[in-house]
Coordinates of C-alpha atoms and ligand atoms in Angstrom, one line a residue:
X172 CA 128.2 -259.7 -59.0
X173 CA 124.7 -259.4 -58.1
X174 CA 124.0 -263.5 -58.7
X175 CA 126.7 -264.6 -56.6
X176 CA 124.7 -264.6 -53.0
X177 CA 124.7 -267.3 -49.7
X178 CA 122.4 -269.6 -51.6
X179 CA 124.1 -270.1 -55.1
X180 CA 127.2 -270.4 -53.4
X181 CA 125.5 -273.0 -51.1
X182 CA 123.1 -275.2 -53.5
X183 CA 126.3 -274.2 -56.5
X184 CA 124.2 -272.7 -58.8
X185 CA 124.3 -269.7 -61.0
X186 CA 121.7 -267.3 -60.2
X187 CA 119.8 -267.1 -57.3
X188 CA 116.5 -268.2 -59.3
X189 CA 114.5 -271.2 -57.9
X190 CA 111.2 -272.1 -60.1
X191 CA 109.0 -272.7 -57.5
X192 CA 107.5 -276.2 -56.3
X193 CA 103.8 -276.9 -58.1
X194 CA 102.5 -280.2 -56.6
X195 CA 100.1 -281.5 -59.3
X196 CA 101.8 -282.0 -62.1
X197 CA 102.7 -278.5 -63.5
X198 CA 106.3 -278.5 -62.3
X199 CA 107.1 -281.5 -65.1
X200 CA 110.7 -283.1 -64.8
X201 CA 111.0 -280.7 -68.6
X202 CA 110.6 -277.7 -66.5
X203 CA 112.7 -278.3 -63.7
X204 CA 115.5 -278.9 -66.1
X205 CA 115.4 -276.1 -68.2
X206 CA 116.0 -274.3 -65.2
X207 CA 118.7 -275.7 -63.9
X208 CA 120.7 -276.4 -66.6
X209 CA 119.9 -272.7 -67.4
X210 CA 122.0 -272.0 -63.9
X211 CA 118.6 -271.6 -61.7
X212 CA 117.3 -274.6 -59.2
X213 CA 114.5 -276.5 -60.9
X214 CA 112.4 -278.3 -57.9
X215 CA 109.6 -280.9 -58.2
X216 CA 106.3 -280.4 -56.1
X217 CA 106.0 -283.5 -54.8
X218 CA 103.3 -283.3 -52.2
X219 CA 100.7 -285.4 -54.2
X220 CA 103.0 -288.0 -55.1
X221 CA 103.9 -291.9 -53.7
X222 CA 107.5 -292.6 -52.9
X223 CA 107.6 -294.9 -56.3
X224 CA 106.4 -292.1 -58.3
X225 CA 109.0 -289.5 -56.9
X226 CA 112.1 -291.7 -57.1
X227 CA 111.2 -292.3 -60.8
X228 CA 110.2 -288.9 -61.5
X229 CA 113.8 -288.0 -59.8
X230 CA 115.6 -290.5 -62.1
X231 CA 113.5 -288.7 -64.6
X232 CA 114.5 -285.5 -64.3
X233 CA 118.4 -286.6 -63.7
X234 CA 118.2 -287.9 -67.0
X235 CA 117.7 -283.9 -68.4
X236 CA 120.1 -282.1 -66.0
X237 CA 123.2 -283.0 -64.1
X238 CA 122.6 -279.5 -62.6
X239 CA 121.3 -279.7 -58.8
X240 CA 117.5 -279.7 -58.5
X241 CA 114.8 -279.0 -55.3
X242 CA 112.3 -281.6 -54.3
X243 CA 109.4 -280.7 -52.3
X244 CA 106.5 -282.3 -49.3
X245 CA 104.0 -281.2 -47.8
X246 CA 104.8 -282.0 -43.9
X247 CA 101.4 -283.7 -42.6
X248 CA 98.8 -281.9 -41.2
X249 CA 97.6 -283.2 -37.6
X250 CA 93.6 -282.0 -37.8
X251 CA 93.1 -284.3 -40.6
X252 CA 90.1 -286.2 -38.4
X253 CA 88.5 -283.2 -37.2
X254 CA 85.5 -283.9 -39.7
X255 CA 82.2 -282.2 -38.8
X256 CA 79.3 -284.6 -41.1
X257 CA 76.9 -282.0 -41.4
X258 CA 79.2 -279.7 -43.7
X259 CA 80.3 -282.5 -45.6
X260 CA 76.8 -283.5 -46.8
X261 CA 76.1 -280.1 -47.2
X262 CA 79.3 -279.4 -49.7
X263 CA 78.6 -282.9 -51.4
X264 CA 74.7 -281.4 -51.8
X265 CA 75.9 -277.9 -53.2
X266 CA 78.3 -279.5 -55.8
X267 CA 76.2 -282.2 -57.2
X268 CA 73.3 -279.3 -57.5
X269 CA 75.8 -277.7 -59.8
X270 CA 74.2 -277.1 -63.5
X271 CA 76.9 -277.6 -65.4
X272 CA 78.1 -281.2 -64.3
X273 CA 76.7 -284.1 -65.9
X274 CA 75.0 -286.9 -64.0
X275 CA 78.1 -289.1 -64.2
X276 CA 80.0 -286.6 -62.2
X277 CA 77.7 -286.2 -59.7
X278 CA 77.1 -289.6 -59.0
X279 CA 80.5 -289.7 -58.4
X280 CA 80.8 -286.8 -55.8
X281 CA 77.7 -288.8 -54.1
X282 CA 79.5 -292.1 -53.5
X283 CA 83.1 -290.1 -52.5
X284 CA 85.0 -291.9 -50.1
X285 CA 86.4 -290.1 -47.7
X286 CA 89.5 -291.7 -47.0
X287 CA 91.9 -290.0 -48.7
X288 CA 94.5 -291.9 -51.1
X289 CA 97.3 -290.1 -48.2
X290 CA 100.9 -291.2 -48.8
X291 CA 103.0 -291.9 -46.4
X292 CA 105.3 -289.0 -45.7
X293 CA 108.1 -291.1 -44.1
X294 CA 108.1 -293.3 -47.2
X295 CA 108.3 -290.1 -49.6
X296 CA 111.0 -288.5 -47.1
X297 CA 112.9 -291.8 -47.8
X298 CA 113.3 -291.3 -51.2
X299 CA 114.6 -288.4 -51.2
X300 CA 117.5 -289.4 -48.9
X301 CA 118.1 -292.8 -51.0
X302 CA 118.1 -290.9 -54.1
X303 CA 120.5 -288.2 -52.5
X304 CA 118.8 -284.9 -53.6
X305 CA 120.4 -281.9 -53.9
X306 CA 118.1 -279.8 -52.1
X307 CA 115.1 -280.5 -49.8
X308 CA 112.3 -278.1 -49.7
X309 CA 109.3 -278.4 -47.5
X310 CA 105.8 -276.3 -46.5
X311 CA 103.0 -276.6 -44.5
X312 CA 104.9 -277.4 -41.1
X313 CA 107.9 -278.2 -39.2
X314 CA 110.0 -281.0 -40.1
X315 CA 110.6 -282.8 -37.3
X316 CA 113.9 -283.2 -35.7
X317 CA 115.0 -286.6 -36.3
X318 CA 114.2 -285.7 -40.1
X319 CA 115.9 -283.2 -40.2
X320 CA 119.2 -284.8 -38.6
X321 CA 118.7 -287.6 -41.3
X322 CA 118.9 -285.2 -43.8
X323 CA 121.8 -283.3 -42.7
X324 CA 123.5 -286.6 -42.0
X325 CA 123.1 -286.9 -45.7
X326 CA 124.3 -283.6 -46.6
X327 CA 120.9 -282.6 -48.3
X328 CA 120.2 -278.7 -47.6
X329 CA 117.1 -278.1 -46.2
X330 CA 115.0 -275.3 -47.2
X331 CA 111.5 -274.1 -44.8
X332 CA 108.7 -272.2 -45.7
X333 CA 107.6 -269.5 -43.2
X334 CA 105.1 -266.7 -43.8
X335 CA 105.5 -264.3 -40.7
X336 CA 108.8 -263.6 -38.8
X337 CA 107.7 -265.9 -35.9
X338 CA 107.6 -269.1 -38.3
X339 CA 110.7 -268.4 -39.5
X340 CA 112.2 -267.8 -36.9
X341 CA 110.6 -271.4 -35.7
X342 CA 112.1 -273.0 -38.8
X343 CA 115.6 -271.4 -38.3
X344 CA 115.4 -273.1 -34.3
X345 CA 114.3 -276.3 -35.6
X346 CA 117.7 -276.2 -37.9
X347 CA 116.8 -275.6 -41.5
X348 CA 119.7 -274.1 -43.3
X349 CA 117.4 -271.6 -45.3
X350 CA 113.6 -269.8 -45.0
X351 CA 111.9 -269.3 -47.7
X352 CA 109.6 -266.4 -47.1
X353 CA 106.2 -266.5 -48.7
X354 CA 104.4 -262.9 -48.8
X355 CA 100.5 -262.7 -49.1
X356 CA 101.2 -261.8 -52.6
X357 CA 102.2 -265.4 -53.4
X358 CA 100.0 -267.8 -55.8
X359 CA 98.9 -271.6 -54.2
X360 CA 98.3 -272.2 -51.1
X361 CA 99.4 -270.5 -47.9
X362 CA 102.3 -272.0 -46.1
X363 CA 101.3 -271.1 -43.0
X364 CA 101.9 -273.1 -39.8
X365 CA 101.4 -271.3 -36.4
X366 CA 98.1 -269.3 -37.4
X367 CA 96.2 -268.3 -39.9
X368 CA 94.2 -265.0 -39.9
X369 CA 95.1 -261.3 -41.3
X370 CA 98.2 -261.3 -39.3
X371 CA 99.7 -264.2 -41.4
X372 CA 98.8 -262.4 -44.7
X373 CA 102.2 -260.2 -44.8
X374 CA 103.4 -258.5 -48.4
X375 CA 107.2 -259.5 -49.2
X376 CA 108.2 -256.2 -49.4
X377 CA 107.6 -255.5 -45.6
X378 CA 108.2 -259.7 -44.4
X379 CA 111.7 -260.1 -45.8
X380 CA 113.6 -257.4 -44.7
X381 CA 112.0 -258.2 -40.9
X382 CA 113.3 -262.0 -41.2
X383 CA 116.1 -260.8 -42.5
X384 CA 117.2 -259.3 -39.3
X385 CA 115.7 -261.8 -37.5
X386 CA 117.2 -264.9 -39.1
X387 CA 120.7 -266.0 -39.7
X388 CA 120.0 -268.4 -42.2
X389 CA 120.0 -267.4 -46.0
X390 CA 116.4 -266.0 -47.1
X391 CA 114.5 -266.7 -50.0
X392 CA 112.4 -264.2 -51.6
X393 CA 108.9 -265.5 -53.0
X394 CA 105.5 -264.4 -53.4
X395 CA 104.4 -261.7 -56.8
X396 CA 107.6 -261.8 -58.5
X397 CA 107.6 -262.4 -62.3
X398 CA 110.4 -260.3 -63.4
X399 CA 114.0 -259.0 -63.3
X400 CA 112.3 -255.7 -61.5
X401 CA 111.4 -258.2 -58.4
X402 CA 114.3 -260.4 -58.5
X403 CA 116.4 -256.8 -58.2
X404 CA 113.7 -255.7 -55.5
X405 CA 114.0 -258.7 -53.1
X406 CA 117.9 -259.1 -53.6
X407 CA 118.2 -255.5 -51.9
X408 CA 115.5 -256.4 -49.4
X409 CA 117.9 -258.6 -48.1
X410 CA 116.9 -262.0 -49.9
X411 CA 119.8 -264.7 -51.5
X412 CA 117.2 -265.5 -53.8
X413 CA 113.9 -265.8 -55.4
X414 CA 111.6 -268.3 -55.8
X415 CA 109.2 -267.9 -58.6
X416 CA 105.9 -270.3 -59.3
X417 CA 103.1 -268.2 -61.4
X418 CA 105.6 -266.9 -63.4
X419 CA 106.6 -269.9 -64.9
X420 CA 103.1 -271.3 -64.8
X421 CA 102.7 -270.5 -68.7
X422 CA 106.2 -272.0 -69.8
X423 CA 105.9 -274.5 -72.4
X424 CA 107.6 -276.2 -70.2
X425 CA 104.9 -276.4 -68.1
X426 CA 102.3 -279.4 -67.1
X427 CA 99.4 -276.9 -66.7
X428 CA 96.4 -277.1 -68.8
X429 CA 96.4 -275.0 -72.2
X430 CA 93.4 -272.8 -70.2
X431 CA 95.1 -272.0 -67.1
X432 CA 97.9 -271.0 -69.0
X433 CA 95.7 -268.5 -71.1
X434 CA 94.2 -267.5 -67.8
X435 CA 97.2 -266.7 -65.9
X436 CA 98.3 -264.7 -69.0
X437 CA 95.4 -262.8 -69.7
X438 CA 94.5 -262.2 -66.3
X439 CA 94.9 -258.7 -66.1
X440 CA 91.6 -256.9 -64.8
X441 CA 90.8 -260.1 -63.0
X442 CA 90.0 -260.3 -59.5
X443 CA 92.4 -262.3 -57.2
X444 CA 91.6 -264.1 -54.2
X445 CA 92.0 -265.9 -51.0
X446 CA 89.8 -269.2 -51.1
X447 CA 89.5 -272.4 -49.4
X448 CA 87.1 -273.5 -52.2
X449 CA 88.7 -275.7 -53.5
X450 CA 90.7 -277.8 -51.0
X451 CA 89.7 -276.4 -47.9
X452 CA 93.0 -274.8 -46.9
X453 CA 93.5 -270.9 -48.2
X454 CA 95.1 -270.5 -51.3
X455 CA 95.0 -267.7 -53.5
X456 CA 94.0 -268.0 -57.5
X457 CA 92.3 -266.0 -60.3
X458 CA 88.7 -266.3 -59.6
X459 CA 86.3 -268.1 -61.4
X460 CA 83.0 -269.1 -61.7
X461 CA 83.4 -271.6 -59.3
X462 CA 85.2 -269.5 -56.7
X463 CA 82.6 -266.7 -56.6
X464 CA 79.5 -269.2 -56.2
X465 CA 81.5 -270.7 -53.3
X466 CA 81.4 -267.3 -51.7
X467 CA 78.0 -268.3 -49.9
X468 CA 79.8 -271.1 -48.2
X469 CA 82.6 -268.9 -46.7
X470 CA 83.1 -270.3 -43.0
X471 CA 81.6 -273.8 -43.9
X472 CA 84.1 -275.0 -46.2
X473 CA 84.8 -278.4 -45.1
X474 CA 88.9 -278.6 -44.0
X475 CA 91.7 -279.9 -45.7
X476 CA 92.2 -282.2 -47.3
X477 CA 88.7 -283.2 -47.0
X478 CA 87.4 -280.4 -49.0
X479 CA 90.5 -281.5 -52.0
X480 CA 88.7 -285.1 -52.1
X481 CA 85.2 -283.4 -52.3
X482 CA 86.1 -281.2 -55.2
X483 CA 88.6 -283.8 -57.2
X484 CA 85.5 -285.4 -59.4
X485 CA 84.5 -281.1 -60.8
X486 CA 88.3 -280.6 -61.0
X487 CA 88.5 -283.6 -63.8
X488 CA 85.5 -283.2 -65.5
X489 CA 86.9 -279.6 -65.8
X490 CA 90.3 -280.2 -67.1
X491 CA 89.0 -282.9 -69.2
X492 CA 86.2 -280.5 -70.9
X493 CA 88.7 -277.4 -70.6
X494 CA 86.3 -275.5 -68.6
X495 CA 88.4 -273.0 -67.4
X496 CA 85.1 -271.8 -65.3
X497 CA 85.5 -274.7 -62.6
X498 CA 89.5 -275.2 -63.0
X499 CA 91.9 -274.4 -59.6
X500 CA 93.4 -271.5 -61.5
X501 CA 95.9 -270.8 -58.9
X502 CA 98.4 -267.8 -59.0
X503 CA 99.6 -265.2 -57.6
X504 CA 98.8 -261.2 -57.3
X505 CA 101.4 -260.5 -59.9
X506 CA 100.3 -263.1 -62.7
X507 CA 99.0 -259.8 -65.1
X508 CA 102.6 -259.6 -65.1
X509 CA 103.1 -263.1 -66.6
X510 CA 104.1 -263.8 -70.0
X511 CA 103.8 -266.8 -72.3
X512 CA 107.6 -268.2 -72.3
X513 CA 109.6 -270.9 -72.9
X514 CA 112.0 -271.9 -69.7
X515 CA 115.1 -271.3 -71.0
X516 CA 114.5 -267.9 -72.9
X517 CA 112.5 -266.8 -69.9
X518 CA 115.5 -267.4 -67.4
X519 CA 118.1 -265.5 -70.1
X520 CA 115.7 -262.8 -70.2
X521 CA 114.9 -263.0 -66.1
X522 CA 119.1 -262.4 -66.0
X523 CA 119.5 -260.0 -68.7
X524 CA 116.6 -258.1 -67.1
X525 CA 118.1 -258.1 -62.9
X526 CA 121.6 -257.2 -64.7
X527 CA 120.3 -254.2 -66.5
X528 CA 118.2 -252.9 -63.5
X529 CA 120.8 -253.4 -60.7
X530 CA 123.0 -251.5 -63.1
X531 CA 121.1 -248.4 -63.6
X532 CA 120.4 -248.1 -60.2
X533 CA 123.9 -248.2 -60.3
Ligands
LIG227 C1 100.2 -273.7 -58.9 C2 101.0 -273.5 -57.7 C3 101.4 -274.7 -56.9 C4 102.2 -274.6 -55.8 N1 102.5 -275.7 -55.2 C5 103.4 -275.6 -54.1 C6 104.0 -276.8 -53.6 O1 103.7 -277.9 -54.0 N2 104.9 -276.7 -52.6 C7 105.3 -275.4 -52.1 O2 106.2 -275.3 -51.2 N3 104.8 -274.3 -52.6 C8 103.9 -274.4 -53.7 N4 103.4 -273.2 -54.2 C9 103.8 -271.9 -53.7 C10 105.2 -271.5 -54.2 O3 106.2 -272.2 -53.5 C11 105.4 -270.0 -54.0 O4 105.2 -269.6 -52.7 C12 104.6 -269.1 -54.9 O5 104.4 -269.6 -56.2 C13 105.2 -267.7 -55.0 O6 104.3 -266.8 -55.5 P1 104.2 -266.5 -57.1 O7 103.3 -267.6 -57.5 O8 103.5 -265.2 -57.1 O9 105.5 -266.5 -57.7 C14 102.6 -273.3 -55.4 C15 102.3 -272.2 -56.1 C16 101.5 -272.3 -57.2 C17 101.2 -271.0 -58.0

């Protein structure tokens, strides 16, 4: 049977369906859930969140599902003081010149303060070895080795994000017991590690089957998948499994504001893109207003996380006034694909779908 691969049979789970990580509040303890107990892996982006709030978001979500779950972090990035002045005032100027803001919310982007509200990611790597986990997935970086001996001391399985064979590779050395491979196709922000530039923008279709002979350990499929047709695709490209975020974006489910929903579903004919507008660090999304104006800026974009803290007070006032126009509408090349769902259905239908396919291709 096509659903019983290396990973299900290592995380014991049904099908080889993991709802993707979505730090800031979209992956809800709800979704995570429904998908497990539908007989995927549920996981919790945790990236933005203090220990306390992870351990009760965990206890949280153990109340819904007995079924095992993923939680997520963001391993630290090093260049965090690397903060040239000039482009800061310069962003700050740009987005309080912005028409559309009130006065309130430019005040507030005047008197920013830079030092970030950062939490400590040996605290948040705590908790998820107290609270026993069962899976640990991680993205931006290398865990270091004495983490990842705790982990495995703990029996918690360990799951890498790589976007070119060389990270991967990097990951499999450093002992994580599966990659998850992110094409250029995938919605969010770039897990990329080594470098960034062209060469680290690879589409799935040619990046797993390369890892695949390059790796031992499991791989996991992500990036433009929103059906059975890709879950069927990356299976025979060699992955044990998917991972799917934009997809389940528009779930009920879901924590994402009523707009971004609507514009991930309705997003066909709109143009896609690479931008660091919004927090500095490439990430791909549906483009907005927003995005497009920053275009100008291109180059100047003050780093992550800096450029995050810069663009938090716009990101409010957006949500709050459901102005779509300045939201982080991030998602993925294949979000015209997307369709309004509700988690469990979705998954049934995501099964039915990669059973029928694999079938008539006999
Ligand atoms: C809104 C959003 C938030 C994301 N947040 C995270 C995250 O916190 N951690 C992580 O490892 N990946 C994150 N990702 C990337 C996903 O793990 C995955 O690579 C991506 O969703 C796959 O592409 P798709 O969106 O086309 O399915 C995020 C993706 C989206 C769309």
């Amino acid at each position: 049977m096509w659903n019983d691969t290396l990973i299900t049979r290592r995380l014991g789970i049904r099908y080889p369906i993991i709802q993707a990580p979505m730090a800031g509040g979209i992956a809800t303890p709800k979704l995570i859930a429904a998908v497990s107990n539908a007989g995927g892996l549920g996981s919790l982006g945790a990236g933005y969140m203090s220990a306390q709030s992870i351990r009760e978001t965990i206890r949280e979500i153990r109340q819904l599902t007995k079924a095992p779950f993923a939680v997520n972090l963001f391993i630290p990035q090093t260049n965090d003081h690397a903060v040239d002045m000039t482009a800061i005032d310069s962003m700050k100027q740009y987005l309080r010149s912005l028409q559309e803001i009130p006065q309130e919310v430019r005040d507030e982007i005047l008197n920013l303060s830079l030092k970030e509200t950062k939490f400590d990611f040996s605290e948040q790597l705590s908790v998820i070895i107290e609270e026993q986990v069962p899976v640990f997935s991680f993205t931006f970086g290398i865990l270091p080795a004495q983490d990842i001996d705790d982990l495995k001391q703990h029996n918690i399985p360990i799951m890498g994000t790589a976007t070119t064979v060389a990270e991967a590779t990097e990951l499999e050395r450093a002992g994580v017991d599966t990659v998850i491979v992110q094409g250029a196709e995938a919605g969010g922000h770039r897990g990329s590690f080594l470098e960034f530039d062209d060469s680290s923008l690879v589409g799935l279709m040619a990046l797993v089957p390369q890892v695949a002979d390059q790796v031992k350990i499991p791989v996991v499929a992500s990036g433009g998948i929103m059906d059975g047709r890709g879950i069927a695709a990356a299976l025979a490209l060699g992955a044990s499994a998917v991972q799917m975020g934009t997809a389940f974006i528009p779930s009920q489910e879901s924590g994402a504001h009523t707009q971004y929903k609507k514009a991930v579903v309705t997003s066909l004919g709109q143009k896609n893109v690479l931008t660091t507008a919004f927090s500095g660090k490439p990430a791909r999304i549906i483009q907005n207003t927003f995005v497009a104006s920053m275009r100008q800026y291109a180059g100047s974009i003050p780093p992550y996380p800096v450029q995050n803290t810069l663009t938090t007070p716009l990101r409010s006032w957006a949500a709050k006034h459901s102005r779509s126009d300045f939201m982080s509408l991030w998602a993925g090349q294949g979000s015209p694909l997307s369709r309004e769902n509700e988690a469990a259905e979705f998954m049934a239908a995501l099964i039915k779908e990669t059973s029928q396919i694999l079938e008539s291709l006999g």
